[in-house]
Amino acid sequence: MRKVLLAFLSFMLFVPFMKAECTYKAQVELNKLANYVESRYEYDSSSAKFNVIFNNVPKELYIMINDNEYTSNEEGEVTINNFSYGEVINAKVYSSRYTECADYNLRSINIKLPYFNSFYNSDDCYGHESLDVCSYQLLPYEVDSDTFYRLIRNDKKKPTETEKQEEIEEDKNTLLDIGLDYGVPIILIIVSSLIAISVGNIIYRKQKHGI
Protein backbone atom coordinates (compact mmCIF):
# COMPACT_ATOMS: atom_id res chain seq x y z
CA MET A 1 0.00 0.00 0.00
CA ARG A 2 2.88 2.33 0.88
CA LYS A 3 4.51 1.66 -2.53
CA VAL A 4 1.25 2.41 -4.35
CA LEU A 5 0.82 5.67 -2.45
CA LEU A 6 4.42 6.65 -3.12
CA ALA A 7 4.03 5.92 -6.82
CA PHE A 8 0.81 7.98 -6.94
CA LEU A 9 2.43 10.95 -5.21
CA SER A 10 5.44 10.74 -7.52
CA PHE A 11 3.17 10.76 -10.54
CA MET A 12 1.18 13.74 -9.27
CA LEU A 13 4.36 15.69 -8.60
CA PHE A 14 5.76 14.80 -12.00
CA VAL A 15 2.63 15.75 -14.01
CA PRO A 16 3.11 19.55 -13.78
CA PHE A 17 6.55 19.14 -15.34
CA MET A 18 5.21 17.11 -18.23
CA LYS A 19 4.61 19.10 -21.36
CA ALA A 20 3.44 17.94 -24.75
CA GLU A 21 5.94 18.30 -27.52
CA CYS A 22 5.60 21.59 -29.42
CA THR A 23 5.93 20.42 -32.99
CA TYR A 24 6.73 22.58 -35.99
CA LYS A 25 3.29 21.83 -37.41
CA ALA A 26 1.64 23.07 -34.21
CA GLN A 27 3.67 26.28 -34.33
CA VAL A 28 2.66 26.90 -37.95
CA GLU A 29 -1.03 26.44 -37.11
CA LEU A 30 -0.80 28.76 -34.11
CA ASN A 31 0.93 31.44 -36.17
CA LYS A 32 -1.88 31.22 -38.72
CA LEU A 33 -4.43 31.74 -35.97
CA ALA A 34 -2.47 34.68 -34.58
CA ASN A 35 -2.36 36.37 -37.98
CA TYR A 36 -6.17 36.43 -38.08
CA VAL A 37 -6.41 38.44 -34.87
CA GLU A 38 -7.73 41.95 -35.60
CA SER A 39 -7.87 45.01 -33.38
CA ARG A 40 -9.90 48.20 -33.26
CA TYR A 41 -10.80 50.87 -30.75
CA GLU A 42 -13.99 52.65 -29.76
CA TYR A 43 -14.32 56.02 -28.05
CA ASP A 44 -16.62 56.16 -25.03
CA SER A 45 -17.79 59.77 -24.74
CA SER A 46 -19.36 59.17 -21.32
CA SER A 47 -16.01 58.27 -19.76
CA ALA A 48 -13.76 60.10 -22.26
CA LYS A 49 -11.81 56.84 -22.57
CA PHE A 50 -11.14 54.26 -25.26
CA ASN A 51 -12.11 50.61 -25.40
CA VAL A 52 -9.77 48.34 -27.37
CA ILE A 53 -11.33 45.26 -28.97
CA PHE A 54 -9.57 42.19 -30.38
CA ASN A 55 -11.50 39.88 -32.70
CA ASN A 56 -10.82 36.34 -33.95
CA VAL A 57 -9.20 35.23 -30.69
CA PRO A 58 -9.97 31.50 -30.23
CA LYS A 59 -9.38 29.60 -27.00
CA GLU A 60 -5.97 28.55 -28.33
CA LEU A 61 -4.80 32.16 -27.94
CA TYR A 62 -4.83 34.94 -25.37
CA ILE A 63 -3.82 38.60 -25.30
CA MET A 64 -1.09 39.98 -23.05
CA ILE A 65 -0.88 43.73 -22.25
CA ASN A 66 1.37 45.09 -19.51
CA ASP A 67 1.80 41.58 -18.07
CA ASN A 68 -1.97 41.12 -17.82
CA GLU A 69 -3.61 38.17 -19.58
CA TYR A 70 -6.95 38.54 -21.37
CA THR A 71 -8.89 35.57 -22.71
CA SER A 72 -11.73 35.75 -25.20
CA ASN A 73 -15.43 35.24 -24.74
CA GLU A 74 -17.52 32.68 -26.63
CA GLU A 75 -17.53 34.93 -29.70
CA GLY A 76 -13.74 35.01 -29.80
CA GLU A 77 -13.61 38.64 -28.69
CA VAL A 78 -11.44 40.36 -26.09
CA THR A 79 -12.47 43.83 -24.84
CA ILE A 80 -10.20 45.94 -22.64
CA ASN A 81 -11.45 49.30 -21.32
CA ASN A 82 -10.24 52.65 -19.99
CA PHE A 83 -7.36 53.62 -22.25
CA SER A 84 -6.44 57.31 -22.47
CA TYR A 85 -5.95 59.74 -25.36
CA GLY A 86 -2.74 59.27 -27.31
CA GLU A 87 -1.81 56.11 -25.44
CA VAL A 88 0.44 53.59 -27.19
CA ILE A 89 -0.56 49.98 -26.58
CA ASN A 90 1.72 47.03 -27.19
CA ALA A 91 -0.43 43.90 -27.26
CA LYS A 92 1.11 40.46 -27.60
CA VAL A 93 -0.67 37.37 -28.86
CA TYR A 94 0.27 34.21 -26.96
CA SER A 95 -0.66 30.56 -27.36
CA SER A 96 -2.79 29.27 -24.50
CA ARG A 97 -2.60 26.18 -22.31
CA TYR A 98 -5.09 24.48 -24.64
CA THR A 99 -2.31 23.93 -27.17
CA GLU A 100 0.86 21.87 -27.45
CA CYS A 101 2.87 25.10 -27.43
CA ALA A 102 1.53 26.92 -24.40
CA ASP A 103 2.74 30.48 -23.66
CA TYR A 104 4.56 31.06 -26.94
CA ASN A 105 4.78 34.68 -28.05
CA LEU A 106 3.32 34.53 -31.56
CA ARG A 107 2.77 38.13 -32.58
CA SER A 108 2.80 41.77 -31.42
CA ILE A 109 0.10 44.32 -32.24
CA ASN A 110 0.88 48.01 -31.69
CA ILE A 111 -2.02 50.43 -31.33
CA LYS A 112 -1.69 54.23 -31.22
CA LEU A 113 -4.84 55.83 -29.85
CA PRO A 114 -5.87 59.25 -31.23
CA TYR A 115 -6.30 62.55 -29.42
CA PHE A 116 -9.57 64.33 -28.69
CA ASN A 117 -10.00 67.46 -30.79
CA SER A 118 -11.71 70.15 -28.72
CA PHE A 119 -11.94 72.48 -31.74
CA TYR A 120 -14.10 70.08 -33.73
CA ASN A 121 -17.18 71.80 -35.19
CA SER A 122 -16.47 75.02 -33.28
CA ASP A 123 -17.70 78.47 -34.42
CA ASP A 124 -14.20 79.34 -35.62
CA CYS A 125 -14.47 76.48 -38.13
CA TYR A 126 -17.16 78.26 -40.14
CA GLY A 127 -15.92 78.41 -43.71
CA HIS A 128 -13.03 76.03 -42.94
CA GLU A 129 -14.94 72.75 -42.85
CA SER A 130 -12.44 71.07 -45.16
CA LEU A 131 -9.70 71.24 -42.51
CA ASP A 132 -9.14 68.07 -40.48
CA VAL A 133 -9.10 70.10 -37.26
CA CYS A 134 -12.66 71.19 -38.06
CA SER A 135 -14.13 67.98 -39.46
CA TYR A 136 -12.76 65.26 -37.14
CA GLN A 137 -13.40 64.85 -33.44
CA LEU A 138 -10.46 62.47 -33.07
CA LEU A 139 -7.06 63.15 -34.62
CA PRO A 140 -3.78 61.18 -34.71
CA TYR A 141 -1.99 64.26 -33.32
CA GLU A 142 -2.67 66.71 -30.51
CA VAL A 143 -3.85 70.20 -31.49
CA ASP A 144 -3.36 73.25 -29.27
CA SER A 145 -4.92 76.68 -29.79
CA ASP A 146 -1.83 78.15 -31.47
CA THR A 147 -1.75 75.35 -34.05
CA PHE A 148 -5.50 75.55 -34.62
CA TYR A 149 -5.63 79.30 -35.30
CA ARG A 150 -2.53 79.13 -37.49
CA LEU A 151 -4.26 76.52 -39.64
CA ILE A 152 -7.38 78.69 -39.78
CA ARG A 153 -5.38 81.75 -40.87
CA ASN A 154 -3.56 79.80 -43.56
CA ASP A 155 -6.76 78.34 -44.97
CA LYS A 156 -8.49 80.38 -47.65
CA LYS A 157 -12.02 80.91 -46.44
CA LYS A 158 -14.63 79.54 -48.78
CA PRO A 159 -17.03 82.26 -50.05
CA THR A 160 -20.74 81.94 -49.36
CA GLU A 161 -23.29 81.81 -52.19
CA THR A 162 -24.00 85.51 -51.72
CA GLU A 163 -20.30 86.33 -51.84
CA LYS A 164 -19.90 84.19 -54.97
CA GLN A 165 -22.75 86.08 -56.69
CA GLU A 166 -21.24 89.40 -55.66
CA GLU A 167 -17.89 88.33 -57.15
CA ILE A 168 -19.59 87.38 -60.43
CA GLU A 169 -21.37 90.76 -60.61
CA GLU A 170 -18.14 92.53 -59.78
CA ASP A 171 -16.33 90.67 -62.57
CA LYS A 172 -19.09 91.64 -65.02
CA ASN A 173 -18.86 95.29 -64.02
CA THR A 174 -15.09 95.17 -64.30
CA LEU A 175 -15.30 93.79 -67.85
CA LEU A 176 -17.89 96.45 -68.75
CA ASP A 177 -15.67 99.19 -67.38
CA ILE A 178 -12.71 97.85 -69.32
CA GLY A 179 -14.83 97.80 -72.47
CA LEU A 180 -15.93 101.39 -71.98
CA ASP A 181 -12.45 102.58 -71.11
CA TYR A 182 -10.63 100.89 -73.95
CA GLY A 183 -13.26 99.71 -76.41
CA VAL A 184 -14.58 103.10 -77.54
CA PRO A 185 -11.14 104.61 -78.26
CA ILE A 186 -10.12 101.48 -80.11
CA ILE A 187 -13.27 101.60 -82.22
CA LEU A 188 -12.68 105.28 -83.01
CA ILE A 189 -9.12 104.53 -84.04
CA ILE A 190 -10.28 101.70 -86.30
CA VAL A 191 -13.02 103.84 -87.88
CA SER A 192 -10.61 106.75 -88.39
CA SER A 193 -8.08 104.41 -89.96
CA LEU A 194 -10.66 102.98 -92.35
CA ILE A 195 -11.78 106.48 -93.36
CA ALA A 196 -8.18 107.59 -93.91
CA ILE A 197 -7.47 104.49 -95.99
CA SER A 198 -10.61 105.04 -98.09
CA VAL A 199 -9.77 108.72 -98.69
CA GLY A 200 -6.18 107.78 -99.54
CA ASN A 201 -7.36 105.21 -102.08
CA ILE A 202 -9.65 107.78 -103.74
CA ILE A 203 -6.88 110.35 -104.00
CA TYR A 204 -4.48 107.72 -105.32
CA ARG A 205 -6.90 106.66 -108.05
CA LYS A 206 -7.55 110.27 -109.10
CA GLN A 207 -3.84 111.00 -109.33
CA LYS A 208 -3.22 107.81 -111.25
CA HIS A 209 -5.90 108.56 -113.84
CA GLY A 210 -5.19 112.30 -113.93
CA ILE A 211 -8.58 113.25 -112.71
XYZ file of C-alpha atoms in Angstrom:
211
model
C 0.000 0.000 0.000
C 2.876 2.325 0.882
C 4.515 1.655 -2.528
C 1.246 2.412 -4.354
C 0.816 5.671 -2.452
C 4.420 6.646 -3.120
C 4.029 5.919 -6.815
C 0.813 7.976 -6.938
C 2.430 10.948 -5.209
C 5.445 10.743 -7.523
C 3.168 10.757 -10.543
C 1.179 13.739 -9.267
C 4.360 15.686 -8.595
C 5.762 14.805 -12.000
C 2.630 15.750 -14.007
C 3.114 19.554 -13.785
C 6.554 19.144 -15.339
C 5.209 17.106 -18.232
C 4.612 19.100 -21.360
C 3.436 17.944 -24.751
C 5.941 18.298 -27.520
C 5.601 21.587 -29.420
C 5.932 20.416 -32.991
C 6.734 22.582 -35.987
C 3.294 21.827 -37.408
C 1.641 23.069 -34.213
C 3.674 26.278 -34.333
C 2.656 26.897 -37.948
C -1.027 26.440 -37.107
C -0.798 28.762 -34.114
C 0.925 31.444 -36.168
C -1.878 31.216 -38.717
C -4.433 31.737 -35.967
C -2.472 34.684 -34.576
C -2.362 36.369 -37.980
C -6.170 36.431 -38.082
C -6.409 38.440 -34.868
C -7.733 41.947 -35.600
C -7.871 45.009 -33.376
C -9.900 48.196 -33.260
C -10.801 50.870 -30.748
C -13.991 52.655 -29.758
C -14.323 56.021 -28.049
C -16.617 56.159 -25.034
C -17.789 59.770 -24.737
C -19.363 59.172 -21.324
C -16.014 58.271 -19.755
C -13.757 60.100 -22.258
C -11.812 56.836 -22.571
C -11.142 54.258 -25.262
C -12.107 50.610 -25.399
C -9.774 48.337 -27.372
C -11.331 45.262 -28.967
C -9.569 42.194 -30.381
C -11.497 39.875 -32.698
C -10.820 36.336 -33.949
C -9.201 35.227 -30.691
C -9.973 31.503 -30.228
C -9.379 29.600 -27.002
C -5.965 28.548 -28.333
C -4.803 32.159 -27.944
C -4.831 34.936 -25.373
C -3.820 38.602 -25.300
C -1.093 39.982 -23.049
C -0.881 43.732 -22.253
C 1.371 45.091 -19.510
C 1.805 41.577 -18.068
C -1.969 41.124 -17.822
C -3.611 38.174 -19.575
C -6.947 38.543 -21.365
C -8.886 35.566 -22.712
C -11.725 35.751 -25.200
C -15.430 35.238 -24.743
C -17.519 32.676 -26.626
C -17.532 34.929 -29.704
C -13.737 35.010 -29.799
C -13.606 38.639 -28.690
C -11.436 40.363 -26.094
C -12.466 43.826 -24.839
C -10.201 45.945 -22.644
C -11.453 49.295 -21.321
C -10.243 52.646 -19.985
C -7.363 53.621 -22.250
C -6.442 57.312 -22.468
C -5.954 59.741 -25.362
C -2.737 59.268 -27.310
C -1.807 56.106 -25.442
C 0.439 53.588 -27.186
C -0.559 49.976 -26.583
C 1.720 47.029 -27.188
C -0.431 43.900 -27.255
C 1.112 40.455 -27.603
C -0.667 37.366 -28.864
C 0.269 34.211 -26.957
C -0.661 30.561 -27.360
C -2.786 29.266 -24.495
C -2.602 26.179 -22.312
C -5.090 24.484 -24.635
C -2.309 23.932 -27.173
C 0.858 21.871 -27.454
C 2.872 25.104 -27.435
C 1.529 26.923 -24.401
C 2.744 30.476 -23.663
C 4.562 31.057 -26.941
C 4.780 34.684 -28.047
C 3.324 34.525 -31.556
C 2.771 38.127 -32.576
C 2.803 41.774 -31.423
C 0.102 44.323 -32.238
C 0.881 48.006 -31.690
C -2.016 50.435 -31.331
C -1.688 54.232 -31.221
C -4.838 55.834 -29.853
C -5.872 59.247 -31.232
C -6.299 62.550 -29.416
C -9.573 64.326 -28.687
C -10.002 67.458 -30.792
C -11.714 70.153 -28.717
C -11.939 72.483 -31.743
C -14.102 70.078 -33.728
C -17.178 71.805 -35.186
C -16.467 75.024 -33.283
C -17.699 78.473 -34.422
C -14.201 79.339 -35.622
C -14.472 76.484 -38.127
C -17.163 78.261 -40.136
C -15.915 78.409 -43.710
C -13.035 76.033 -42.938
C -14.936 72.748 -42.847
C -12.440 71.066 -45.162
C -9.704 71.241 -42.513
C -9.137 68.066 -40.484
C -9.101 70.096 -37.257
C -12.658 71.188 -38.061
C -14.130 67.984 -39.465
C -12.759 65.259 -37.144
C -13.404 64.845 -33.440
C -10.460 62.469 -33.072
C -7.061 63.148 -34.618
C -3.778 61.185 -34.715
C -1.991 64.262 -33.324
C -2.666 66.709 -30.513
C -3.847 70.196 -31.486
C -3.359 73.247 -29.269
C -4.919 76.679 -29.791
C -1.831 78.149 -31.471
C -1.752 75.352 -34.053
C -5.503 75.550 -34.624
C -5.627 79.297 -35.305
C -2.532 79.126 -37.486
C -4.261 76.516 -39.643
C -7.378 78.688 -39.782
C -5.382 81.749 -40.868
C -3.560 79.799 -43.563
C -6.755 78.344 -44.971
C -8.489 80.379 -47.653
C -12.017 80.914 -46.440
C -14.634 79.539 -48.782
C -17.027 82.256 -50.048
C -20.739 81.938 -49.361
C -23.291 81.808 -52.194
C -24.001 85.512 -51.722
C -20.301 86.329 -51.840
C -19.904 84.192 -54.972
C -22.746 86.079 -56.691
C -21.242 89.405 -55.660
C -17.887 88.334 -57.146
C -19.590 87.379 -60.429
C -21.370 90.761 -60.614
C -18.140 92.533 -59.785
C -16.327 90.671 -62.573
C -19.088 91.640 -65.020
C -18.861 95.288 -64.017
C -15.093 95.174 -64.301
C -15.299 93.792 -67.846
C -17.888 96.450 -68.754
C -15.670 99.192 -67.377
C -12.714 97.849 -69.321
C -14.829 97.797 -72.474
C -15.927 101.389 -71.977
C -12.447 102.579 -71.114
C -10.628 100.888 -73.953
C -13.261 99.708 -76.408
C -14.582 103.099 -77.536
C -11.137 104.612 -78.262
C -10.117 101.475 -80.111
C -13.272 101.602 -82.225
C -12.680 105.283 -83.008
C -9.117 104.531 -84.044
C -10.277 101.699 -86.303
C -13.022 103.837 -87.877
C -10.613 106.747 -88.394
C -8.077 104.407 -89.963
C -10.657 102.980 -92.346
C -11.784 106.475 -93.363
C -8.182 107.594 -93.913
C -7.474 104.490 -95.994
C -10.605 105.042 -98.087
C -9.768 108.720 -98.685
C -6.177 107.780 -99.535
C -7.365 105.213 -102.078
C -9.651 107.779 -103.742
C -6.878 110.351 -103.998
C -4.478 107.725 -105.324
C -6.900 106.659 -108.052
C -7.548 110.269 -109.102
C -3.835 111.001 -109.326
C -3.217 107.809 -111.250
C -5.898 108.562 -113.836
C -5.191 112.296 -113.926
C -8.575 113.247 -112.710
